[in-house]
Amino acid sequence: MINIKIIKDQFSLKFIFAALCFMGILFISVIPVNAKSGDKLVVFHAGSLAVPFRALKQAFNKIYPDLQIQLEAAGSRTCARKITDLDRPCDVMASADYSVIENLLIPEYADWNISFATNEMAIMYMPDSPYSKEINKDNWYKILLKKDVEYGHSDPNSDPCGYRTLLTWQLAEKYYQTPGLNRDLLKGCPMRNVRPKETDLIGMLEAGQIDYLFIYRSVCEQHKMPFVLLPENISLKSVEHQSFYKSAMVRITGKKPGDFIKKTGKPMVYGITMPKSAPNPGAAVKFISFVVGKKGQEIMKKNGQPPISPPAATGNLDKLPLPLTKLVGINQ
């Protein structure tokens, strides 16, 4: 006699298996290639991108709720060295200076680079900082050089904001026609007031360990802190002043111990890339497409960082994924 129960059980199992397969197909069509349920996307990014990238993560997860996104903030050069020196797995790297990707990652560790946002230098302070009622774009350097004032900046060898601060000081000496100003600003900022990334210093500012902090305008706005907006001639914001910016130069560490890179002043441009060794390239392309696309640009703008429209791609463009080629302009 034929066992009807066994037939029913077998039919049920086949039906369940078919249903699961169908659901799997639907799932694959929604989540990028190599991004299965429970997979994660690892993003190394500049400290100044912490707030907008949290917002980007939240918006992206509404589209791909099963993808775990791990954000890790550090100085942009430190982010790059996690890839080159420490072999840390990473799917996306976003830098506060596009040239960090050009200098430290391309061509060995990445193929291409997309410029997607801008920024400018500012000086953050607390409402009760000494001389906070007096400081402005014309006298800030006089305030900072007073004996009872402490100011800080990030490490130039770890973070673009650090070497941009030093470039700003050089430009300020010329702009305000004050010989020796750069030397005096360097001398007046002890190493105890220097940290790996600019956002590390916000806690020191809030605790009263320093009174003023050289940082990006976007970070000031994101944290709703008072700040001095510097003249565009020295804030590294404007393409109109790029010839003057070029008159400033600093040396920072290069790819190998003992190597150095010259950094000249230029308008600020943020860059984003996918390392060649990305464990989850499908999800990485989706995330980068979101960042440089319309919704991502809106989020960047809302967080005080004007987007570059259209984003500009450089590097080995033959390796640029097709979804990204539709979103960017090409810089030869």
Short mmCIF file of C-alpha atoms in Angstrom, two decimals:
data_model
loop_
_atom_site.label_atom_id
_atom_site.label_comp_id
_atom_site.label_asym_id
_atom_site.label_seq_id
_atom_site.Cartn_x
_atom_site.Cartn_y
_atom_site.Cartn_z
CA MET A 1 0.00 0.00 0.00
CA ILE A 2 1.22 3.44 -0.86
CA ASN A 3 1.92 5.57 2.19
CA ILE A 4 -0.06 8.77 1.54
CA LYS A 5 1.57 10.51 4.52
CA ILE A 6 5.07 10.02 3.07
CA ILE A 7 3.94 11.38 -0.30
CA LYS A 8 2.41 14.41 1.37
CA ASP A 9 5.57 14.97 3.41
CA GLN A 10 7.77 14.69 0.31
CA PHE A 11 5.47 17.04 -1.59
CA SER A 12 5.58 19.51 1.29
CA LEU A 13 9.38 19.41 1.41
CA LYS A 14 9.61 19.95 -2.35
CA PHE A 15 7.17 22.84 -2.13
CA ILE A 16 9.10 24.45 0.72
CA PHE A 17 12.40 23.96 -1.12
CA ALA A 18 10.98 25.54 -4.29
CA ALA A 19 9.57 28.44 -2.31
CA LEU A 20 12.89 29.03 -0.60
CA CYS A 21 14.69 29.00 -3.95
CA PHE A 22 12.22 31.53 -5.33
CA MET A 23 12.70 33.75 -2.29
CA GLY A 24 16.46 33.43 -2.71
CA ILE A 25 16.22 34.67 -6.27
CA LEU A 26 14.19 37.66 -5.13
CA PHE A 27 16.71 38.33 -2.36
CA ILE A 28 19.66 38.24 -4.74
CA SER A 29 17.90 40.71 -7.02
CA VAL A 30 17.60 43.18 -4.13
CA ILE A 31 20.93 42.75 -2.35
CA PRO A 32 24.07 43.35 -4.45
CA VAL A 33 26.24 40.51 -5.71
CA ASN A 34 28.33 39.03 -2.87
CA ALA A 35 26.10 40.72 -0.27
CA LYS A 36 24.12 37.90 1.35
CA SER A 37 21.85 38.20 4.37
CA GLY A 38 24.04 38.77 7.42
CA ASP A 39 27.00 39.97 5.34
CA LYS A 40 28.66 43.20 6.30
CA LEU A 41 30.06 46.19 4.47
CA VAL A 42 33.19 47.69 6.06
CA VAL A 43 33.72 51.41 5.46
CA PHE A 44 36.89 53.27 6.50
CA HIS A 45 36.27 57.01 6.40
CA ALA A 46 37.66 60.37 7.46
CA GLY A 47 36.65 61.62 10.88
CA SER A 48 34.96 64.64 9.32
CA LEU A 49 32.61 62.26 7.48
CA ALA A 50 31.33 60.62 10.67
CA VAL A 51 28.04 62.52 10.86
CA PRO A 52 27.06 62.42 7.16
CA PHE A 53 28.10 58.77 6.84
CA ARG A 54 25.91 57.79 9.77
CA ALA A 55 23.04 59.46 7.93
CA LEU A 56 24.04 57.72 4.69
CA LYS A 57 24.18 54.37 6.48
CA GLN A 58 20.70 54.86 7.91
CA ALA A 59 19.24 55.79 4.52
CA PHE A 60 21.05 52.96 2.72
CA ASN A 61 19.86 50.39 5.26
CA LYS A 62 16.27 51.33 4.48
CA ILE A 63 16.92 49.94 1.00
CA TYR A 64 19.12 47.00 2.10
CA PRO A 65 18.05 46.23 5.69
CA ASP A 66 19.88 42.88 5.88
CA LEU A 67 23.30 44.35 5.12
CA GLN A 68 25.37 45.15 8.21
CA ILE A 69 27.35 48.36 7.64
CA GLN A 70 30.41 48.85 9.82
CA LEU A 71 31.67 52.45 9.85
CA GLU A 72 35.18 53.10 11.13
CA ALA A 73 36.41 56.70 11.42
CA ALA A 74 40.06 57.78 11.50
CA GLY A 75 42.36 60.30 9.87
CA SER A 76 42.25 59.74 6.11
CA ARG A 77 45.92 58.76 5.89
CA THR A 78 45.45 56.38 8.82
CA CYS A 79 42.52 54.84 6.94
CA ALA A 80 44.76 54.27 3.94
CA ARG A 81 47.51 52.72 6.06
CA LYS A 82 45.05 50.27 7.59
CA ILE A 83 44.73 48.91 4.06
CA THR A 84 48.36 49.17 2.93
CA ASP A 85 50.27 48.39 6.14
CA LEU A 86 47.87 46.39 8.31
CA ASP A 87 46.00 44.44 5.60
CA ARG A 88 42.69 45.28 7.24
CA PRO A 89 39.67 44.11 5.20
CA CYS A 90 37.74 47.07 3.86
CA ASP A 91 35.08 47.51 1.18
CA VAL A 92 34.95 51.30 0.90
CA MET A 93 37.48 53.99 1.77
CA ALA A 94 36.40 57.65 1.88
CA SER A 95 39.03 60.35 2.36
CA ALA A 96 38.85 64.03 3.29
CA ASP A 97 41.49 64.59 0.61
CA TYR A 98 41.16 62.76 -2.70
CA SER A 99 44.95 62.86 -3.12
CA VAL A 100 45.39 60.47 -0.16
CA ILE A 101 43.82 57.80 -2.37
CA GLU A 102 45.96 58.90 -5.32
CA ASN A 103 49.22 58.92 -3.30
CA LEU A 104 48.80 55.92 -0.98
CA LEU A 105 46.36 53.50 -2.63
CA ILE A 106 46.51 53.84 -6.42
CA PRO A 107 47.65 51.75 -8.30
CA GLU A 108 48.67 48.96 -5.89
CA TYR A 109 45.60 48.88 -3.67
CA ALA A 110 42.87 50.63 -5.68
CA ASP A 111 42.13 51.32 -9.34
CA TRP A 112 40.00 54.45 -9.33
CA ASN A 113 38.98 57.45 -7.25
CA ILE A 114 35.76 59.49 -7.23
CA SER A 115 35.77 63.12 -6.04
CA PHE A 116 32.38 63.76 -4.44
CA ALA A 117 32.35 66.65 -1.92
CA THR A 118 34.10 69.83 -0.76
CA ASN A 119 34.73 71.69 2.49
CA GLU A 120 36.71 74.59 3.97
CA MET A 121 38.85 75.40 7.00
CA ALA A 122 37.39 77.12 10.06
CA ILE A 123 38.23 77.70 13.73
CA MET A 124 35.88 76.10 16.26
CA TYR A 125 35.53 77.41 19.80
CA MET A 126 33.28 77.32 22.86
CA PRO A 127 30.97 80.17 23.90
CA ASP A 128 33.14 80.64 27.00
CA SER A 129 36.51 80.43 25.21
CA PRO A 130 38.80 83.35 26.05
CA TYR A 131 38.12 86.33 23.77
CA SER A 132 35.23 84.50 22.08
CA LYS A 133 33.30 87.79 21.87
CA GLU A 134 36.17 89.47 20.06
CA ILE A 135 37.55 86.91 17.62
CA ASN A 136 36.76 87.29 13.90
CA LYS A 137 38.21 86.60 10.46
CA ASP A 138 40.53 89.59 10.70
CA ASN A 139 42.05 89.18 14.16
CA TRP A 140 41.93 85.41 14.90
CA TYR A 141 45.70 84.98 14.73
CA LYS A 142 46.25 87.79 17.24
CA ILE A 143 43.79 86.13 19.64
CA LEU A 144 45.39 82.69 19.27
CA LEU A 145 48.88 84.03 19.97
CA LYS A 146 47.89 85.51 23.32
CA LYS A 147 49.68 83.81 26.24
CA ASP A 148 46.47 82.68 27.94
CA VAL A 149 45.04 80.93 24.85
CA GLU A 150 45.47 77.25 23.87
CA TYR A 151 44.72 75.99 20.34
CA GLY A 152 45.08 72.67 18.56
CA HIS A 153 44.98 70.80 15.27
CA SER A 154 45.19 67.23 14.00
CA ASP A 155 48.39 65.37 13.06
CA PRO A 156 49.51 66.30 9.52
CA ASN A 157 50.93 62.80 8.98
CA SER A 158 47.64 61.12 9.88
CA ASP A 159 44.94 63.52 8.80
CA PRO A 160 44.46 65.97 5.90
CA CYS A 161 42.95 68.53 8.28
CA GLY A 162 46.35 68.62 10.00
CA TYR A 163 48.38 69.53 6.94
CA ARG A 164 45.62 71.81 5.70
CA THR A 165 45.93 73.71 8.99
CA LEU A 166 49.65 74.21 8.36
CA LEU A 167 48.96 75.32 4.79
CA THR A 168 46.37 77.79 6.11
CA TRP A 169 48.96 79.27 8.49
CA GLN A 170 51.43 79.79 5.65
CA LEU A 171 48.77 81.46 3.54
CA ALA A 172 47.69 83.61 6.48
CA GLU A 173 51.21 85.02 6.85
CA LYS A 174 51.07 86.22 3.25
CA TYR A 175 47.43 87.29 3.25
CA TYR A 176 47.68 89.37 6.43
CA GLN A 177 51.19 90.54 5.48
CA THR A 178 52.57 89.55 8.87
CA PRO A 179 56.15 88.20 8.59
CA GLY A 180 56.87 85.32 10.97
CA LEU A 181 53.19 84.51 11.59
CA ASN A 182 53.51 80.90 10.42
CA ARG A 183 56.55 80.36 12.67
CA ASP A 184 54.74 81.89 15.65
CA LEU A 185 51.63 79.75 15.13
CA LEU A 186 53.76 76.60 14.91
CA LYS A 187 55.63 77.54 18.06
CA GLY A 188 52.43 78.42 19.92
CA CYS A 189 50.80 75.00 19.39
CA PRO A 190 52.50 72.36 21.60
CA MET A 191 52.38 68.65 20.71
CA ARG A 192 49.97 68.00 23.58
CA ASN A 193 47.38 69.88 21.48
CA VAL A 194 47.86 67.66 18.41
CA ARG A 195 45.76 64.51 17.92
CA PRO A 196 45.48 61.84 15.16
CA LYS A 197 42.25 63.25 13.70
CA GLU A 198 40.48 66.58 14.00
CA THR A 199 37.36 65.20 15.66
CA ASP A 200 39.51 63.82 18.52
CA LEU A 201 40.09 67.41 19.61
CA ILE A 202 36.43 68.31 20.05
CA GLY A 203 36.41 66.57 23.43
CA MET A 204 39.48 68.56 24.48
CA LEU A 205 37.73 71.75 23.43
CA GLU A 206 34.58 70.88 25.37
CA ALA A 207 36.67 69.96 28.43
CA GLY A 208 38.50 73.28 28.34
CA GLN A 209 41.91 71.74 27.58
CA ILE A 210 42.10 73.88 24.47
CA ASP A 211 40.24 77.08 23.59
CA TYR A 212 40.26 76.98 19.79
CA LEU A 213 40.48 74.24 17.20
CA PHE A 214 41.34 74.28 13.49
CA ILE A 215 38.75 72.07 11.84
CA TYR A 216 36.39 71.87 8.88
CA ARG A 217 33.36 74.10 8.60
CA SER A 218 31.10 71.08 8.10
CA VAL A 219 32.11 69.61 11.47
CA CYS A 220 31.38 72.93 13.21
CA GLU A 221 27.90 72.99 11.68
CA GLN A 222 27.24 69.31 12.41
CA HIS A 223 28.10 69.79 16.09
CA LYS A 224 26.32 73.16 16.24
CA MET A 225 29.44 74.82 17.61
CA PRO A 226 30.43 78.48 17.15
CA PHE A 227 33.24 79.05 14.67
CA VAL A 228 35.27 81.65 12.82
CA LEU A 229 34.87 81.42 9.06
CA LEU A 230 38.22 82.26 7.47
CA PRO A 231 38.65 84.41 4.35
CA GLU A 232 38.38 82.34 1.17
CA ASN A 233 41.93 83.42 0.31
CA ILE A 234 43.20 81.08 3.04
CA SER A 235 40.30 78.67 3.79
CA LEU A 236 41.16 76.30 0.90
CA LYS A 237 37.59 76.51 -0.34
CA SER A 238 37.57 78.39 -3.62
CA VAL A 239 38.83 77.44 -7.07
CA GLU A 240 39.17 81.19 -7.71
CA HIS A 241 42.09 81.35 -5.26
CA GLN A 242 43.84 78.12 -6.21
CA SER A 243 46.87 79.93 -7.67
CA PHE A 244 47.43 81.61 -4.28
CA TYR A 245 46.84 78.34 -2.43
CA LYS A 246 49.68 76.77 -4.43
CA SER A 247 52.15 79.16 -2.81
CA ALA A 248 51.93 77.12 0.43
CA MET A 249 53.65 73.74 0.82
CA VAL A 250 54.30 71.21 3.60
CA ARG A 251 56.11 67.86 3.73
CA ILE A 252 54.45 64.80 5.21
CA THR A 253 55.38 61.12 5.44
CA GLY A 254 55.11 59.00 2.29
CA LYS A 255 54.29 55.37 1.51
CA LYS A 256 57.48 53.97 3.07
CA PRO A 257 59.49 54.94 6.17
CA GLY A 258 61.88 57.73 5.22
CA ASP A 259 59.80 58.78 2.21
CA PHE A 260 58.09 62.16 2.12
CA ILE A 261 55.30 63.72 0.06
CA LYS A 262 54.99 67.41 -0.72
CA LYS A 263 51.51 68.82 -0.20
CA THR A 264 50.74 72.14 -1.83
CA GLY A 265 47.65 74.19 -1.11
CA LYS A 266 44.61 73.43 -3.24
CA PRO A 267 40.81 73.63 -2.95
CA MET A 268 39.42 70.86 -0.73
CA VAL A 269 38.07 67.77 -2.48
CA TYR A 270 36.88 64.55 -0.81
CA GLY A 271 37.47 61.19 -2.53
CA ILE A 272 35.98 57.70 -2.29
CA THR A 273 37.13 54.34 -3.65
CA MET A 274 36.80 50.57 -3.37
CA PRO A 275 40.04 48.71 -2.53
CA LYS A 276 41.02 45.91 -4.89
CA SER A 277 40.83 43.47 -1.97
CA ALA A 278 37.27 44.45 -0.96
CA PRO A 279 35.57 41.35 0.53
CA ASN A 280 32.13 42.56 -0.59
CA PRO A 281 32.61 44.42 -3.90
CA GLY A 282 28.98 44.15 -4.99
CA ALA A 283 27.72 45.91 -1.88
CA ALA A 284 30.60 48.38 -2.06
CA VAL A 285 29.58 49.51 -5.55
CA LYS A 286 25.97 49.87 -4.42
CA PHE A 287 27.00 51.96 -1.40
CA ILE A 288 29.35 54.22 -3.38
CA SER A 289 26.65 54.66 -6.02
CA PHE A 290 24.31 55.76 -3.25
CA VAL A 291 26.87 58.19 -1.77
CA VAL A 292 27.64 59.92 -5.07
CA GLY A 293 24.07 59.71 -6.37
CA LYS A 294 21.26 62.23 -5.90
CA LYS A 295 20.13 61.05 -2.46
CA GLY A 296 23.68 60.83 -1.15
CA GLN A 297 24.50 64.31 -2.43
CA GLU A 298 21.43 65.67 -0.66
CA ILE A 299 22.61 64.11 2.61
CA MET A 300 26.13 65.54 2.19
CA LYS A 301 24.74 69.01 1.47
CA LYS A 302 22.43 68.83 4.48
CA ASN A 303 25.50 68.14 6.62
CA GLY A 304 27.40 71.22 5.47
CA GLN A 305 29.53 69.61 2.76
CA PRO A 306 28.66 70.87 -0.73
CA PRO A 307 28.65 67.93 -3.17
CA ILE A 308 30.58 67.92 -6.43
CA SER A 309 28.05 67.58 -9.23
CA PRO A 310 28.64 65.53 -11.18
CA PRO A 311 31.22 63.60 -9.15
CA ALA A 312 34.54 63.26 -10.99
CA ALA A 313 36.35 59.96 -11.57
CA THR A 314 40.10 59.51 -12.01
CA GLY A 315 42.51 56.55 -12.17
CA ASN A 316 42.16 53.38 -14.22
CA LEU A 317 38.68 54.08 -15.53
CA ASP A 318 38.56 50.77 -17.42
CA LYS A 319 38.14 49.19 -13.97
CA LEU A 320 35.39 51.59 -12.88
CA PRO A 321 32.21 49.50 -12.32
CA LEU A 322 29.47 50.16 -14.85
CA PRO A 323 26.90 51.46 -12.31
CA LEU A 324 29.38 54.17 -11.31
CA THR A 325 30.22 55.22 -14.87
CA LYS A 326 26.61 56.34 -15.23
CA LEU A 327 26.88 58.67 -12.23
CA VAL A 328 30.22 60.40 -12.69
CA GLY A 329 32.06 62.74 -15.00
CA ILE A 330 35.47 61.66 -16.22
CA ASN A 331 38.69 63.54 -15.41
CA GLN A 332 41.53 62.53 -17.69
#
